[in-house]
Coordinates of C-alpha atoms in Angstrom, one line a residue:
A10 CA 119.8 124.1 142.1
A11 CA 121.8 120.9 141.7
L12 CA 125.0 123.1 141.7
R13 CA 128.1 121.6 140.1
R14 CA 131.8 122.2 140.8
T15 CA 132.2 123.9 137.4
D16 CA 129.3 126.4 137.9
V17 CA 129.4 130.1 137.9
V18 CA 126.4 131.3 140.0
L19 CA 124.7 134.7 140.0
E20 CA 123.3 135.8 143.4
V21 CA 121.3 139.0 143.7
G22 CA 121.0 140.7 147.1
P23 CA 123.6 138.5 149.0
G24 CA 123.2 140.5 152.2
T25 CA 125.8 139.4 154.8
G26 CA 126.5 136.2 152.8
N27 CA 124.8 133.3 154.5
L28 CA 123.7 131.7 151.2
T29 CA 126.8 133.0 149.4
V30 CA 129.3 131.1 151.6
K31 CA 127.3 127.9 151.2
M32 CA 127.5 128.2 147.4
L33 CA 131.2 129.2 147.4
E34 CA 132.0 125.9 149.0
K35 CA 130.3 124.0 146.1
V36 CA 131.0 126.0 142.9
K37 CA 133.7 127.5 140.8
K38 CA 132.6 131.1 141.3
V39 CA 129.8 133.2 142.8
I40 CA 129.0 136.6 141.2
A41 CA 127.1 138.6 143.9
C42 CA 125.2 141.8 143.0
E43 CA 124.7 144.1 145.9
I44 CA 123.4 147.6 145.9
D45 CA 124.2 148.5 149.6
P46 CA 127.9 149.4 150.1
R47 CA 127.7 148.5 153.8
L48 CA 126.6 144.9 153.1
V49 CA 129.4 144.7 150.4
G50 CA 131.9 145.4 153.2
E51 CA 130.4 142.8 155.5
L52 CA 130.5 140.2 152.7
Q53 CA 134.1 141.0 151.8
K54 CA 135.1 140.7 155.5
R55 CA 133.4 137.4 155.8
V56 CA 135.5 135.6 153.1
Q57 CA 138.7 137.7 153.6
G58 CA 141.8 135.5 154.2
T59 CA 139.9 132.3 153.4
C60 CA 140.2 129.9 150.5
L61 CA 136.8 131.1 149.3
A62 CA 137.9 134.8 148.7
N63 CA 139.2 134.2 145.2
K64 CA 136.0 132.5 144.1
L65 CA 133.8 135.5 145.0
E66 CA 133.2 138.4 142.6
I67 CA 131.1 141.3 143.9
K68 CA 129.3 143.7 141.6
V69 CA 128.2 146.9 143.4
G70 CA 125.1 148.6 142.1
D71 CA 121.6 148.1 140.9
V72 CA 121.3 144.7 139.1
L73 CA 118.4 146.1 136.9
K74 CA 120.8 148.7 135.4
T75 CA 123.8 146.3 135.2
D76 CA 124.7 144.1 132.2
L77 CA 124.5 140.5 133.5
P78 CA 127.7 138.5 133.2
F79 CA 127.9 134.9 132.0
F80 CA 126.5 132.4 134.6
N81 CA 125.2 128.8 134.7
A82 CA 122.7 129.2 137.5
C83 CA 121.0 132.0 139.4
V84 CA 120.3 131.4 143.1
A85 CA 118.9 134.3 145.2
N86 CA 116.7 135.4 148.0
L87 CA 115.6 138.4 145.8
P88 CA 114.7 141.9 147.0
Y89 CA 110.9 141.5 146.4
Q90 CA 110.4 144.9 144.9
I91 CA 112.4 144.0 141.8
S92 CA 110.8 140.6 141.3
S93 CA 109.0 141.3 138.0
P94 CA 111.6 143.3 136.1
F95 CA 114.4 140.9 137.3
V96 CA 112.5 137.8 136.0
F97 CA 112.2 139.3 132.5
K98 CA 115.8 140.5 132.6
L99 CA 116.8 136.9 133.4
L100 CA 114.6 135.4 130.7
L101 CA 115.8 137.7 127.9
H102 CA 119.5 137.2 129.0
R103 CA 121.8 135.5 126.5
P104 CA 123.7 133.1 126.5
F105 CA 121.2 130.8 128.2
F106 CA 121.6 129.7 131.8
R107 CA 120.5 126.3 133.1
C108 CA 118.1 127.3 135.9
A109 CA 117.2 130.0 138.5
I110 CA 116.1 129.1 142.0
L111 CA 114.5 132.3 143.4
M112 CA 112.6 133.2 146.5
F113 CA 109.6 135.6 146.0
Q114 CA 106.7 136.9 147.9
R115 CA 104.1 134.1 147.9
E116 CA 101.5 135.8 145.7
F117 CA 104.0 136.7 143.1
A118 CA 105.3 133.1 143.0
L119 CA 101.7 131.8 142.5
R120 CA 101.1 134.3 139.7
L121 CA 104.2 132.9 137.9
V122 CA 102.8 129.4 137.9
A123 CA 99.0 130.3 137.5
K124 CA 97.1 128.4 134.8
P125 CA 94.4 129.8 132.4
G126 CA 91.0 130.2 134.1
T127 CA 92.4 130.7 137.6
K128 CA 92.1 133.8 139.7
L129 CA 95.8 134.7 139.7
Y130 CA 96.4 134.1 135.9
C131 CA 97.7 137.3 134.4
R132 CA 100.1 138.8 131.9
L133 CA 103.1 137.9 134.2
S134 CA 101.9 134.2 134.1
I135 CA 101.6 133.8 130.3
N136 CA 104.8 135.9 129.5
T137 CA 106.9 133.8 132.0
Q138 CA 105.5 130.5 130.8
L139 CA 106.1 131.4 127.2
L140 CA 109.8 131.8 127.8
A141 CA 110.4 129.2 130.6
R142 CA 109.2 126.2 132.6
V143 CA 108.2 127.4 136.1
D144 CA 107.8 125.2 139.1
H145 CA 106.7 126.2 142.6
L146 CA 109.2 124.3 144.9
M147 CA 108.2 125.1 148.4
K148 CA 106.5 127.6 150.8
V149 CA 108.6 129.6 153.2
G150 CA 106.7 130.9 156.3
K151 CA 107.4 134.4 157.6
N152 CA 108.7 133.0 160.9
N153 CA 111.8 131.7 159.1
F154 CA 113.0 135.4 158.8
R155 CA 114.4 137.7 161.5
P156 CA 112.6 140.0 161.8
P157 CA 109.5 138.3 160.4
P158 CA 108.1 140.2 157.3
K159 CA 104.4 140.8 156.8
V160 CA 104.2 138.5 153.8
E161 CA 104.7 134.7 153.1
S162 CA 107.3 133.6 150.7
S163 CA 107.9 130.8 148.1
V164 CA 110.8 129.3 146.3
V165 CA 110.4 128.9 142.5
R166 CA 112.5 127.2 139.9
I167 CA 112.7 128.8 136.5
E168 CA 114.2 127.0 133.5
P169 CA 114.5 128.9 130.3
K170 CA 113.1 127.2 127.1
N171 CA 116.1 126.7 124.9
P172 CA 115.7 127.3 122.0
P173 CA 113.1 130.0 122.8
P174 CA 109.8 130.1 120.9
P175 CA 110.2 131.8 117.5
I176 CA 108.3 134.9 118.5
N177 CA 109.1 138.6 118.7
F178 CA 108.7 139.0 122.4
Q179 CA 108.1 142.8 122.3
E180 CA 105.3 142.2 119.8
W181 CA 103.8 139.3 121.8
D182 CA 103.9 141.4 125.0
G183 CA 102.1 144.3 123.1
L184 CA 99.2 142.0 122.2
V185 CA 99.1 140.3 125.7
R186 CA 99.1 143.7 127.4
I187 CA 96.0 144.8 125.5
A188 CA 94.2 141.5 126.2
F189 CA 95.0 141.6 130.0
V190 CA 94.2 145.3 130.6
R191 CA 90.6 144.0 131.4
K192 CA 91.2 140.2 131.5
N193 CA 87.5 139.5 132.2
K194 CA 86.3 141.4 129.1
T195 CA 85.9 139.7 125.8
L196 CA 88.7 140.5 123.3
S197 CA 86.3 142.3 121.0
A198 CA 85.5 144.7 123.8
A199 CA 89.2 145.1 124.7
F200 CA 90.1 146.0 121.1
K201 CA 87.4 148.6 120.8
S202 CA 89.1 150.7 123.5
S203 CA 90.5 154.0 122.3
A204 CA 93.7 153.4 124.3
V205 CA 94.4 150.3 122.2
E206 CA 95.0 152.4 119.1
Q207 CA 97.9 154.2 120.8
L208 CA 99.6 150.8 121.6
L209 CA 99.4 149.6 118.0
D210 CA 102.3 150.2 115.6
H211 CA 102.4 153.7 114.2
N212 CA 102.1 152.8 110.5
Y213 CA 99.0 150.7 111.1
R214 CA 96.8 152.8 113.4
I215 CA 94.1 153.6 111.0
H216 CA 94.3 150.2 109.4
C217 CA 94.0 148.5 112.7
S218 CA 91.1 150.5 114.0
L219 CA 89.1 149.3 110.9
H220 CA 90.4 145.8 110.8
N221 CA 91.1 144.4 114.3
T222 CA 87.5 143.4 114.8
V223 CA 87.6 141.4 111.5
V224 CA 90.8 139.6 112.6
L225 CA 89.3 138.7 116.0
K226 CA 86.2 137.2 114.2
D227 CA 88.3 135.4 111.6
T228 CA 90.5 133.8 114.2
G229 CA 87.5 132.9 116.4
Y230 CA 88.7 134.8 119.4
S231 CA 86.3 137.7 119.4
E232 CA 84.2 136.5 122.3
K233 CA 87.2 134.8 124.2
R234 CA 88.5 136.3 127.5
A235 CA 92.2 136.7 128.2
R236 CA 91.8 135.0 131.6
S237 CA 91.0 131.7 130.0
M238 CA 93.4 131.8 127.0
D239 CA 96.6 129.8 127.0
I240 CA 99.9 130.3 125.1
D241 CA 98.8 128.5 122.0
D242 CA 95.7 130.7 121.8
F243 CA 97.8 133.9 121.9
I244 CA 100.3 132.6 119.4
R245 CA 97.4 131.9 116.9
L246 CA 95.9 135.3 117.6
L247 CA 99.2 137.1 117.1
H248 CA 99.8 135.2 113.8
G249 CA 96.3 136.2 112.7
F250 CA 97.0 139.9 113.3
N251 CA 100.5 139.6 111.7
S252 CA 99.2 137.9 108.6
E253 CA 96.8 140.9 108.1
G254 CA 99.8 143.3 108.4
I255 CA 98.9 144.4 112.0
H256 CA 101.8 144.7 114.4
F257 CA 102.1 145.5 118.1
S258 CA 104.9 147.5 119.8

């Protein structure tokens, strides 16, 4: 994380504070988000009466339902069940932070960094890579944990793109969601699905059902498959739809 003396660090799921204490020694402040009141008590006890106590702020509650404070870096051994929603909460957070160093379940980490055409490439991969640079830093075997979990883990570095790409993320995600529902199908097949009409903007439903095949042909993506398309492909496709007055929600 290359933490600095002036940093404010966000930690999610500090537990009993092994990582927290290490960071408190290096930075200006650690804001720890913990949902379990018993662990909050343990963490408070651990720093009580030390010079580190006034550098620790604990937020009790569900981090997904909490407004994130200002921070420079996020360093966390994350509760794995919140991995996906937390990543997007982080990436849409403003003001920008410098980087996040996070531990995830191995397969989730590999999805984050997956490239077009590979087996694990999915909506999560392209959405994350649109908004950030993602690097797989290292593997962490299950035997490093007590008790050992059933899954392997990995540490990932996420660095938001600042400034972000000039794209309406909700609309981008609407398009990508349709494309990846059946990522091995051609886009023309995906857009013929009856479910797609419901995902398209209310004002354009009839318009879209008549015109989306034409847009796919005009942009040259009708026979492409989502699994092999990169960020630039999806930007061109979204622009093609938008220029025909078709929007996604």
